[in-house]
PDB file of C-alpha atoms in Angstrom:
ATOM      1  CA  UNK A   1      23.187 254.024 -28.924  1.00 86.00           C
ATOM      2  CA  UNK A   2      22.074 253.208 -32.769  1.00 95.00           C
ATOM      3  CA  UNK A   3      21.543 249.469 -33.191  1.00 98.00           C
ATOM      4  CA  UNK A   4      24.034 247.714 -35.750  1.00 98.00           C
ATOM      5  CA  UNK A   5      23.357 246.160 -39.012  1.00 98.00           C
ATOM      6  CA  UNK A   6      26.231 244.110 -40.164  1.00 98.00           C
ATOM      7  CA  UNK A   7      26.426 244.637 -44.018  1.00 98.00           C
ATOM      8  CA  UNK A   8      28.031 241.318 -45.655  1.00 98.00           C
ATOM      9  CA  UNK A   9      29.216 241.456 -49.504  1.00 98.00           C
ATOM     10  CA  UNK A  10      27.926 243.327 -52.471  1.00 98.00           C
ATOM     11  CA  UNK A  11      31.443 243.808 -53.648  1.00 98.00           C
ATOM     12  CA  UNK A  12      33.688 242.829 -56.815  1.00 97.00           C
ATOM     13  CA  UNK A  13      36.991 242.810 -58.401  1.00 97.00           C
ATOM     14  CA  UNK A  14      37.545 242.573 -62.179  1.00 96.00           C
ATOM     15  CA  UNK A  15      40.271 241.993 -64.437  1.00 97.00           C
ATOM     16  CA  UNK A  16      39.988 243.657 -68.476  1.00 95.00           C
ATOM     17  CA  UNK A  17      42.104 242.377 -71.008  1.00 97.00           C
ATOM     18  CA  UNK A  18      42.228 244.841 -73.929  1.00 97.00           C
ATOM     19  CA  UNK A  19      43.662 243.786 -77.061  1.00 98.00           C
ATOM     20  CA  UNK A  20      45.022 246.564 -79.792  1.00 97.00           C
ATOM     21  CA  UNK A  21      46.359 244.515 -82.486  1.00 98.00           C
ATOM     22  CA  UNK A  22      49.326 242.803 -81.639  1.00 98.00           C
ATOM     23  CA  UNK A  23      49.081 244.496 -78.301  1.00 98.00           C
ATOM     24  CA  UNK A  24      47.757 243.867 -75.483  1.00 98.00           C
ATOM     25  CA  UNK A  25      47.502 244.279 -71.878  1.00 97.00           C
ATOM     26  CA  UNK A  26      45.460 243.928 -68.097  1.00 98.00           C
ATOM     27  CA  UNK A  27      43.946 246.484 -66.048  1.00 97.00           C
ATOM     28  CA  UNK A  28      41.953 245.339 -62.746  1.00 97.00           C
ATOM     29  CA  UNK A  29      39.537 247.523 -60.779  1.00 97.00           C
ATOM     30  CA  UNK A  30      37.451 246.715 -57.093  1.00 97.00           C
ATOM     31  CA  UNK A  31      34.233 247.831 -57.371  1.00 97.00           C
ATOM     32  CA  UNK A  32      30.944 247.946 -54.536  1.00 97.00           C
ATOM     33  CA  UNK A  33      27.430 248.450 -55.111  1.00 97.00           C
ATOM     34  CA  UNK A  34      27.339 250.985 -52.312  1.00 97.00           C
ATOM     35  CA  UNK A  35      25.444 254.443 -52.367  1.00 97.00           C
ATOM     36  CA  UNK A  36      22.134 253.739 -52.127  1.00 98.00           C
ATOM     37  CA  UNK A  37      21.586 250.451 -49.421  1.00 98.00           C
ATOM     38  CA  UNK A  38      24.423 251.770 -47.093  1.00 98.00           C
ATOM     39  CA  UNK A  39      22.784 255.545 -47.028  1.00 98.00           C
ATOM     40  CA  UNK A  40      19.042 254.032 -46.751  1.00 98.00           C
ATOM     41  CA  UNK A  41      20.166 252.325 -43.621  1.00 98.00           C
ATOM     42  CA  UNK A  42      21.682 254.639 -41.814  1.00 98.00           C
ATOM     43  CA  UNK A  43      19.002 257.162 -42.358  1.00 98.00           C
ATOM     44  CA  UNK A  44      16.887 254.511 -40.836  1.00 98.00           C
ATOM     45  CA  UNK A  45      19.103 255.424 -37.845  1.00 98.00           C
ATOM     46  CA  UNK A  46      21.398 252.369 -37.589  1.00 98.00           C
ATOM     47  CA  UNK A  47      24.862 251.805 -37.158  1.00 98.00           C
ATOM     48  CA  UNK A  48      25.919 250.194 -40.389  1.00 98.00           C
ATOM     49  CA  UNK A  49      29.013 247.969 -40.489  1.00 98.00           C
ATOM     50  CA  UNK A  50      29.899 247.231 -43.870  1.00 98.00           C
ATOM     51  CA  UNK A  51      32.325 243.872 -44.418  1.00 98.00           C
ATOM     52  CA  UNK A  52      32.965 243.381 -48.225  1.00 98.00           C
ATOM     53  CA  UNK A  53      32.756 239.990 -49.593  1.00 98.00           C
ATOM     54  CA  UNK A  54      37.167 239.629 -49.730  1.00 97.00           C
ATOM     55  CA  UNK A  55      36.962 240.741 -45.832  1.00 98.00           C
ATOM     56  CA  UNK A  56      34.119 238.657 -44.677  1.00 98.00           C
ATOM     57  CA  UNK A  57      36.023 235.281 -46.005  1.00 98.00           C
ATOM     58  CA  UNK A  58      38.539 235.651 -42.776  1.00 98.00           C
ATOM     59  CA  UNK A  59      36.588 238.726 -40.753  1.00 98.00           C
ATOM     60  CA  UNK A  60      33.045 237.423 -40.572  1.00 98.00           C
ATOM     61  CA  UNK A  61      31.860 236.615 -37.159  1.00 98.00           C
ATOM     62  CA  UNK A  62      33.071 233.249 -35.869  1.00 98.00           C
ATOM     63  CA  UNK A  63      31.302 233.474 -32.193  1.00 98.00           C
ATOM     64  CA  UNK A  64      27.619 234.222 -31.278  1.00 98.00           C
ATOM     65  CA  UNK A  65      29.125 236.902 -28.457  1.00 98.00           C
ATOM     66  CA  UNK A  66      30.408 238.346 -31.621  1.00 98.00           C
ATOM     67  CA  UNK A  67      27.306 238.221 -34.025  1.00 98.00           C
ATOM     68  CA  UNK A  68      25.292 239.063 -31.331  1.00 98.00           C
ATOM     69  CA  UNK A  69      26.873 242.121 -31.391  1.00 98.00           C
ATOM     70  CA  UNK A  70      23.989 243.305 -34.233  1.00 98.00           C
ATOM     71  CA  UNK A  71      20.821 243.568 -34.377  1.00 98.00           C
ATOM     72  CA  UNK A  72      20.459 242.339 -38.268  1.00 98.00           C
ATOM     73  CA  UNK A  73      22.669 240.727 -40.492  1.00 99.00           C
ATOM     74  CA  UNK A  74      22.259 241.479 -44.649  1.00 99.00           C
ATOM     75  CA  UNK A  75      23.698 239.227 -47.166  1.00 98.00           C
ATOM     76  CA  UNK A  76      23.676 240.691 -50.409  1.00 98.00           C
ATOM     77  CA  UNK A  77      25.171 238.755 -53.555  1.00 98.00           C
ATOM     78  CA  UNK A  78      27.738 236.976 -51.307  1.00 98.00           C
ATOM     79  CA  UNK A  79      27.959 233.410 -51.748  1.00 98.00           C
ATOM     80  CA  UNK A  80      27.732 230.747 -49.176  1.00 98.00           C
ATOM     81  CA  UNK A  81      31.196 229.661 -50.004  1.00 98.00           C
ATOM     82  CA  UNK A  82      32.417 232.686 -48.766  1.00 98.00           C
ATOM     83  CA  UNK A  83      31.719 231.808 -45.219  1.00 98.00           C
ATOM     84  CA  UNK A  84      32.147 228.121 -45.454  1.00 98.00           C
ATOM     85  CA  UNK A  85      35.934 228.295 -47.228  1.00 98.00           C
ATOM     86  CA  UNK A  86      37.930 231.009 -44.928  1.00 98.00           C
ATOM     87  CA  UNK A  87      41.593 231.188 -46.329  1.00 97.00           C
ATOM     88  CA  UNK A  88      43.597 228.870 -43.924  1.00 98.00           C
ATOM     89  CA  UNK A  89      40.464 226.086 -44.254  1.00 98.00           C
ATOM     90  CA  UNK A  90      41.754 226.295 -48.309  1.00 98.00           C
ATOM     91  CA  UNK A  91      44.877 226.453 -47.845  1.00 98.00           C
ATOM     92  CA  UNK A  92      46.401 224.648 -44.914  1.00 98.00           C
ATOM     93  CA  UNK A  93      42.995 222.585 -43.804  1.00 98.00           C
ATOM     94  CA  UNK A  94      42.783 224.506 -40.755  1.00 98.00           C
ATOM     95  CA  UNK A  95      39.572 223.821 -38.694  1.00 98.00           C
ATOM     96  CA  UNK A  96      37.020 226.625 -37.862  1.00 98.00           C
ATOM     97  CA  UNK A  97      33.736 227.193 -36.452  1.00 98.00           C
ATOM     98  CA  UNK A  98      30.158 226.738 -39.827  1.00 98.00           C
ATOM     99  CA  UNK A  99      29.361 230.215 -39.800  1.00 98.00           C
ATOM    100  CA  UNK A 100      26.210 229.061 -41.789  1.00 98.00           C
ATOM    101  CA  UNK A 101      25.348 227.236 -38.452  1.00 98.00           C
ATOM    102  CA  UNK A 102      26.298 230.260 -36.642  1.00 98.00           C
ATOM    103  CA  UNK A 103      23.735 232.101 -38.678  1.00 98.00           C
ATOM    104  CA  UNK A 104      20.752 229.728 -38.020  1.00 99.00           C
ATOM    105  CA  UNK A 105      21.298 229.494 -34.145  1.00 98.00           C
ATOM    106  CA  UNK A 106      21.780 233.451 -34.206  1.00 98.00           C
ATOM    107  CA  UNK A 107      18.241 233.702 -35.806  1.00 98.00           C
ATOM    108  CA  UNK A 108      16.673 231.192 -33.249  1.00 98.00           C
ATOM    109  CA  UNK A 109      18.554 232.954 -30.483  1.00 98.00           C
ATOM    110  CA  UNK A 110      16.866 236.045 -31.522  1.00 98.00           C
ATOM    111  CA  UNK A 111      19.025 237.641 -33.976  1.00 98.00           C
ATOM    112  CA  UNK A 112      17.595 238.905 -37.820  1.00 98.00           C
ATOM    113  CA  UNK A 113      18.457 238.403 -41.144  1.00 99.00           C
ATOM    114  CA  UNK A 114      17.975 239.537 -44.437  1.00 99.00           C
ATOM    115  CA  UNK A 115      19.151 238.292 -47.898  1.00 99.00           C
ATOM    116  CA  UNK A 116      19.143 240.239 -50.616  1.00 99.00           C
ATOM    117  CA  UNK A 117      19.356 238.895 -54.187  1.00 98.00           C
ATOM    118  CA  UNK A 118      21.999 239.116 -56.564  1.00 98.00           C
ATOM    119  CA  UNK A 119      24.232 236.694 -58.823  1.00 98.00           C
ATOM    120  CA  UNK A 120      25.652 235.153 -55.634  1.00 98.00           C
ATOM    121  CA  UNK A 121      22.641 235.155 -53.174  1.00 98.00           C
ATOM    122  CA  UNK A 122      20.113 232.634 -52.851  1.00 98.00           C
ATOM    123  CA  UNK A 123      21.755 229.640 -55.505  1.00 98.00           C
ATOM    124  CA  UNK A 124      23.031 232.146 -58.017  1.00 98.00           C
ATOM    125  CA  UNK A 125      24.942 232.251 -61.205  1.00 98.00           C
ATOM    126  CA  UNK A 126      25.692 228.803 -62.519  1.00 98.00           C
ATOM    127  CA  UNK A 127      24.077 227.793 -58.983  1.00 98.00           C
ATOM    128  CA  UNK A 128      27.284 229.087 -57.119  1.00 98.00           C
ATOM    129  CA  UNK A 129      25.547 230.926 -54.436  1.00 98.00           C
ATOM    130  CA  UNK A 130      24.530 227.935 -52.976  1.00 98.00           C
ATOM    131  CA  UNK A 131      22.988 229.148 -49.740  1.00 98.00           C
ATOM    132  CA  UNK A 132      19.960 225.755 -50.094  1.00 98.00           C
ATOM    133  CA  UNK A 133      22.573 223.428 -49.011  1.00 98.00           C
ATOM    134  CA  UNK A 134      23.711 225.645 -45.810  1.00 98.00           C
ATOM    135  CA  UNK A 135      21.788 225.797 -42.271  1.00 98.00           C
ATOM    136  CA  UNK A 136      20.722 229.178 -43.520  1.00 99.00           C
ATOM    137  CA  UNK A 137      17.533 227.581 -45.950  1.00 98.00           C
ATOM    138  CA  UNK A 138      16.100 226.655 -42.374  1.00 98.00           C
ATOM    139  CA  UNK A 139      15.685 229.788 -41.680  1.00 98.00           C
ATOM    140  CA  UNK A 140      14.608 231.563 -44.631  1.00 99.00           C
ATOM    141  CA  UNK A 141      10.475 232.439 -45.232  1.00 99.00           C
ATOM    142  CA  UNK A 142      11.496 230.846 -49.089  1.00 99.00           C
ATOM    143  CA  UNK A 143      12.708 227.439 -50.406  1.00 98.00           C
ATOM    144  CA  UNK A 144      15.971 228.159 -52.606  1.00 98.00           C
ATOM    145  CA  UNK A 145      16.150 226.663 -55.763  1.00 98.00           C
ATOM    146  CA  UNK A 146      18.801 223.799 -56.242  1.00 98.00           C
ATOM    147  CA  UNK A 147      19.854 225.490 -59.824  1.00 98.00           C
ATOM    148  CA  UNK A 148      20.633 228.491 -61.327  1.00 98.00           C
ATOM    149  CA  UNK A 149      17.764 230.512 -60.366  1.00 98.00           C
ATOM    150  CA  UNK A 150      18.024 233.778 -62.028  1.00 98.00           C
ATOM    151  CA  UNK A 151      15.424 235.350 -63.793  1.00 98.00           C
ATOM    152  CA  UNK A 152      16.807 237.981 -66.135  1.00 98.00           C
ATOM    153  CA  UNK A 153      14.365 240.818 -67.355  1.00 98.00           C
ATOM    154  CA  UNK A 154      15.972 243.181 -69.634  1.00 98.00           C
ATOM    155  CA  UNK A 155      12.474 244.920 -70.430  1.00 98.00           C
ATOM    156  CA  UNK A 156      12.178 245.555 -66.676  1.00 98.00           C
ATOM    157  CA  UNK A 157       9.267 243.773 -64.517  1.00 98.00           C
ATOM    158  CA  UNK A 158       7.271 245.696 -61.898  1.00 97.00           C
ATOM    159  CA  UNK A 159       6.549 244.271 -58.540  1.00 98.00           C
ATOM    160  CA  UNK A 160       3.152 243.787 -57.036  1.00 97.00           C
ATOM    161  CA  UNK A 161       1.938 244.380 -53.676  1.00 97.00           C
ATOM    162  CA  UNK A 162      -0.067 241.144 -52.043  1.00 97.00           C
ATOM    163  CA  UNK A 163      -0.424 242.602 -48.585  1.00 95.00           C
ATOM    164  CA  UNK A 164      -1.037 246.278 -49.182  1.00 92.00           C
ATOM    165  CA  UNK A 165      -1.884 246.800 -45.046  1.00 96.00           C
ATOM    166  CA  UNK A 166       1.710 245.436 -44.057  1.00 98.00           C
ATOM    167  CA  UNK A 167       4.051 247.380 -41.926  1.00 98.00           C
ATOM    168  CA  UNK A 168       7.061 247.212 -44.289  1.00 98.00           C
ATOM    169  CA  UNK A 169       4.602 248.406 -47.111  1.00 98.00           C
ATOM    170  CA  UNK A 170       3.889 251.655 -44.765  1.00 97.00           C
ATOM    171  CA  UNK A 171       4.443 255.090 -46.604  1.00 97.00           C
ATOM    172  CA  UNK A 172       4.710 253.248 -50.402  1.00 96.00           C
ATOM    173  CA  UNK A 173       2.770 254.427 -52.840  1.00 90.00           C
ATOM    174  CA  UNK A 174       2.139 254.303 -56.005  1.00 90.00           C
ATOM    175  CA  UNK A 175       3.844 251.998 -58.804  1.00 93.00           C
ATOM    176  CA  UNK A 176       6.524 250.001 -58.387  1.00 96.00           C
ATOM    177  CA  UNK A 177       9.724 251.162 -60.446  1.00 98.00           C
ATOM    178  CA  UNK A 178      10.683 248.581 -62.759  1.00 98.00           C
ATOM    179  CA  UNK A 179      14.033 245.769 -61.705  1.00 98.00           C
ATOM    180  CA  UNK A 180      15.649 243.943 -64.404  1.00 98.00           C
ATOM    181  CA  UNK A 181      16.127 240.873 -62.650  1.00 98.00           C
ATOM    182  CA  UNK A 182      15.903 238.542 -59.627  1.00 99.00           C
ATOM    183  CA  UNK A 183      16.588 235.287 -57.929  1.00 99.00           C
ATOM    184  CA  UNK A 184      13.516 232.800 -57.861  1.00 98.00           C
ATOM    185  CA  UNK A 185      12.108 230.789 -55.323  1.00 98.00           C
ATOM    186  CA  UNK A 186       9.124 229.548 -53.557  1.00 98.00           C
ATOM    187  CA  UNK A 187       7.382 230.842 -49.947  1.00 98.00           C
ATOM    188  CA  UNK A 188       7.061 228.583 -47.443  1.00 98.00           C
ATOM    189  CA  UNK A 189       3.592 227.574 -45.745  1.00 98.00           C
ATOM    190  CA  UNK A 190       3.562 230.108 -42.918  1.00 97.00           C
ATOM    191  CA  UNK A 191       5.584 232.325 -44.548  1.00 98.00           C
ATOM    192  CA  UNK A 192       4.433 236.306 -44.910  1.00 98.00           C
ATOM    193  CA  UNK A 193       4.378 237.136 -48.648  1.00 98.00           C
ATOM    194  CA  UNK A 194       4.601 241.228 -48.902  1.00 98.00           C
ATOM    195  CA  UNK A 195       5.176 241.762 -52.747  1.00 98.00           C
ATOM    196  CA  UNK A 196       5.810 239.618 -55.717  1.00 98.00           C
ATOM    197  CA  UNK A 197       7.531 239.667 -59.498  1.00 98.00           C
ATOM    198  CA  UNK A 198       6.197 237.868 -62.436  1.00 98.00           C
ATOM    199  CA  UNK A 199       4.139 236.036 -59.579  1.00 98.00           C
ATOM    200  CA  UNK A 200       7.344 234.809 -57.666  1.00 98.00           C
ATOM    201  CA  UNK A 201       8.511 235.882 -53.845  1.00 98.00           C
ATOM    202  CA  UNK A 202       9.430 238.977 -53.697  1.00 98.00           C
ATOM    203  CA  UNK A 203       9.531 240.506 -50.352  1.00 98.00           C
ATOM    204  CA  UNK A 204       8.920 237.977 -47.446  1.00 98.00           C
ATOM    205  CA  UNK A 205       9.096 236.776 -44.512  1.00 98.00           C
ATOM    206  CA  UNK A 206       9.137 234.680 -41.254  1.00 98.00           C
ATOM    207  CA  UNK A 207       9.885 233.892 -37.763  1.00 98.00           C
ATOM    208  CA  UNK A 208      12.103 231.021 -36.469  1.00 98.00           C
ATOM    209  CA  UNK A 209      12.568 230.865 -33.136  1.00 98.00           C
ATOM    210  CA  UNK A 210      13.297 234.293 -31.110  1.00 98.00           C
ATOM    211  CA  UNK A 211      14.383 235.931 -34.613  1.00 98.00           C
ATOM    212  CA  UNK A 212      13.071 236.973 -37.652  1.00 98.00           C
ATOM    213  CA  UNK A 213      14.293 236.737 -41.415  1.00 99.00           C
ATOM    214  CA  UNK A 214      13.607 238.173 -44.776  1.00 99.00           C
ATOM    215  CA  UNK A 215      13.917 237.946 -48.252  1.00 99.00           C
ATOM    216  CA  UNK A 216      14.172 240.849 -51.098  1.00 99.00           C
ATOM    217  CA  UNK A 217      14.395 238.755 -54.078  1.00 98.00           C
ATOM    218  CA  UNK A 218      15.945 241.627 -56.359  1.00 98.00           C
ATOM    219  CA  UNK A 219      18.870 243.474 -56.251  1.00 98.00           C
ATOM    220  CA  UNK A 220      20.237 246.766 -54.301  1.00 98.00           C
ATOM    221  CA  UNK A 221      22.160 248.573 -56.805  1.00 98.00           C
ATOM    222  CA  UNK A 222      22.735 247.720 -60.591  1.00 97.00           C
ATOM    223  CA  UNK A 223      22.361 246.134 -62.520  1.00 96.00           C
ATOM    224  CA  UNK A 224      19.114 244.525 -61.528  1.00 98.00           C
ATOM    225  CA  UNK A 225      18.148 247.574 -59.440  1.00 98.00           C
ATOM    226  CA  UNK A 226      18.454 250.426 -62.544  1.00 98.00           C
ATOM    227  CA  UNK A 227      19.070 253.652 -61.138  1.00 96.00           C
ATOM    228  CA  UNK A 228      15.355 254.316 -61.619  1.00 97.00           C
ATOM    229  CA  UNK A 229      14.593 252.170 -59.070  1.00 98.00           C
ATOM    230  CA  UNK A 230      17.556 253.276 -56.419  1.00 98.00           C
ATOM    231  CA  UNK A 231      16.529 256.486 -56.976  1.00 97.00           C
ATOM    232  CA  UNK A 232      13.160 256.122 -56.451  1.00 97.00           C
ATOM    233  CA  UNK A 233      11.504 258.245 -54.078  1.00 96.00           C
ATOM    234  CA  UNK A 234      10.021 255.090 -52.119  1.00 97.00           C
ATOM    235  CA  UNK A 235      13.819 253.161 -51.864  1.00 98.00           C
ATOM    236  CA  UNK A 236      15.063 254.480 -48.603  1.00 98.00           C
ATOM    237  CA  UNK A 237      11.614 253.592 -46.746  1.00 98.00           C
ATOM    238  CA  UNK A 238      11.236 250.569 -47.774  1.00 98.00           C
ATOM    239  CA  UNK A 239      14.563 249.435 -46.900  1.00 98.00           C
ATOM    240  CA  UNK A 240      13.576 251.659 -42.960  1.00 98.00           C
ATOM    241  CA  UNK A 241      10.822 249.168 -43.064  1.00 98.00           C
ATOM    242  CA  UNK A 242      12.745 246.062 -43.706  1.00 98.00           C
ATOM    243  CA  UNK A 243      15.172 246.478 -41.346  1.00 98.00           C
ATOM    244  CA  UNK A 244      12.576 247.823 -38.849  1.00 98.00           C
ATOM    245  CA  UNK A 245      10.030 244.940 -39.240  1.00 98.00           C
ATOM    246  CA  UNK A 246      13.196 242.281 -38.977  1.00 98.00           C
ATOM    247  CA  UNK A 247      14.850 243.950 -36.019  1.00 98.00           C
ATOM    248  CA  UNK A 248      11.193 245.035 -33.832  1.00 85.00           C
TER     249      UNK A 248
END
């Protein structure tokens, strides 16, 4: 039986207000940055379970019988908020379990992790992400900032391999395709630093506990990962060897 990854966010909803002279009116539209992270794991030969970010607020795991249910969880531009804030706690002041907690004793108890960057990952946009002040820093190979930590690169930046002999590296060749963007932060002493951008963490990580955790400080899908890059011959190994080197 394939191994699960549970797949947390990397979804949207938007709402356009067009405006024709006197007129105007609405149109809203739910959006995911699937197609390229959800097919690169599952040819890796895992189970994916894919819980976008509107389903996770209620549906993410409350129990370590049920997160231990996977072998690696992926956060990818989901902010902490999202698992801190289910609907009832908003709206009634119902009581439930810090799934943030739940995260860090998963990866002591064994259990991987790997965040992925995006506007709502590591702080985020306007800091909103907010994952530093969560149970979940602890056991991340990087220090989060406490601001808005984006680092926008419209020209496109190309990563650069530290530890060329490293198992996640395995089968990667050649140059990097360009990403227009990602979150920064700083490794931790002890941490394993695999790649960098602009001299920044890039691909990391570490061991706490039983588990083990890493970081890939760019996106997944646009618009920080162009299609260049998602379509890049090299994209669905090196996600194999994330998720390979996290799980063991």
């Amino acid at each position: 039986m394939a191994k699960k990854v549970l797949f947390a966010g990397e979804s949207w909803m938007a709402t356009v207000t067009e405006v024709k002279g006197f007129n105007a009116f609405s149109a809203s539209k739910y959006e995911t940055g699937l197609g390229w992270i959800d097919k690169a794991i599952e040819k890796a030969g895992y189970e994916l379970v894919y819980m976008p970010s509107h389903i996770a607020a209620d549906h993410f795991p409350y129990t370590m019988e049920e997160l231990k249910e996977y072998a690696c969880v992926v956060l990818s531009d989901i902010g902490a908020d999202t698992l801190l804030i289910p609907t009832e706690t908003f709206s009634t002041g119902k009581r439930f379990p810090n799934r943030c907690q739940l995260l860090k004793d998963y990866v002591l108890q064994g259990g991987g992790l790997l965040m992925i960057g995006g506007y709502m990952t590591f702080t985020g946009i306007g800091g909103q992400g907010k994952w530093w002040a969560t149970p979940v820093q602890d056991v991340l190979p990087v220090q989060l900032l406490t601001c808005d930590d984006r680092m926008e690169h419209c020209e496109g930046v190309s990563a650069e391999s530290v530890d060329a002999g490293h198992p996640v590296l395995n089968g990667i060749q050649g140059e990097w395709p360009p990403v227009l963007g990602y979150n920064k932060s700083i490794l931790k002493e002890g941490a394993e630093l695999v790649a960098t951008l602009c001299g920044d963490p890039f691909i990391a990580f570490g061991n706490y506990g039983e588990g083990r955790t890493g970081v890939f400080s760019s996106d997944c899908s646009p618009h920080w990962a162009p299609k260049e890059f998602c379509d890049w011959e090299g994209y669905d190994r090196l996600f194999k060897n994330i998720i390979d080197y996290i799980v063991r």
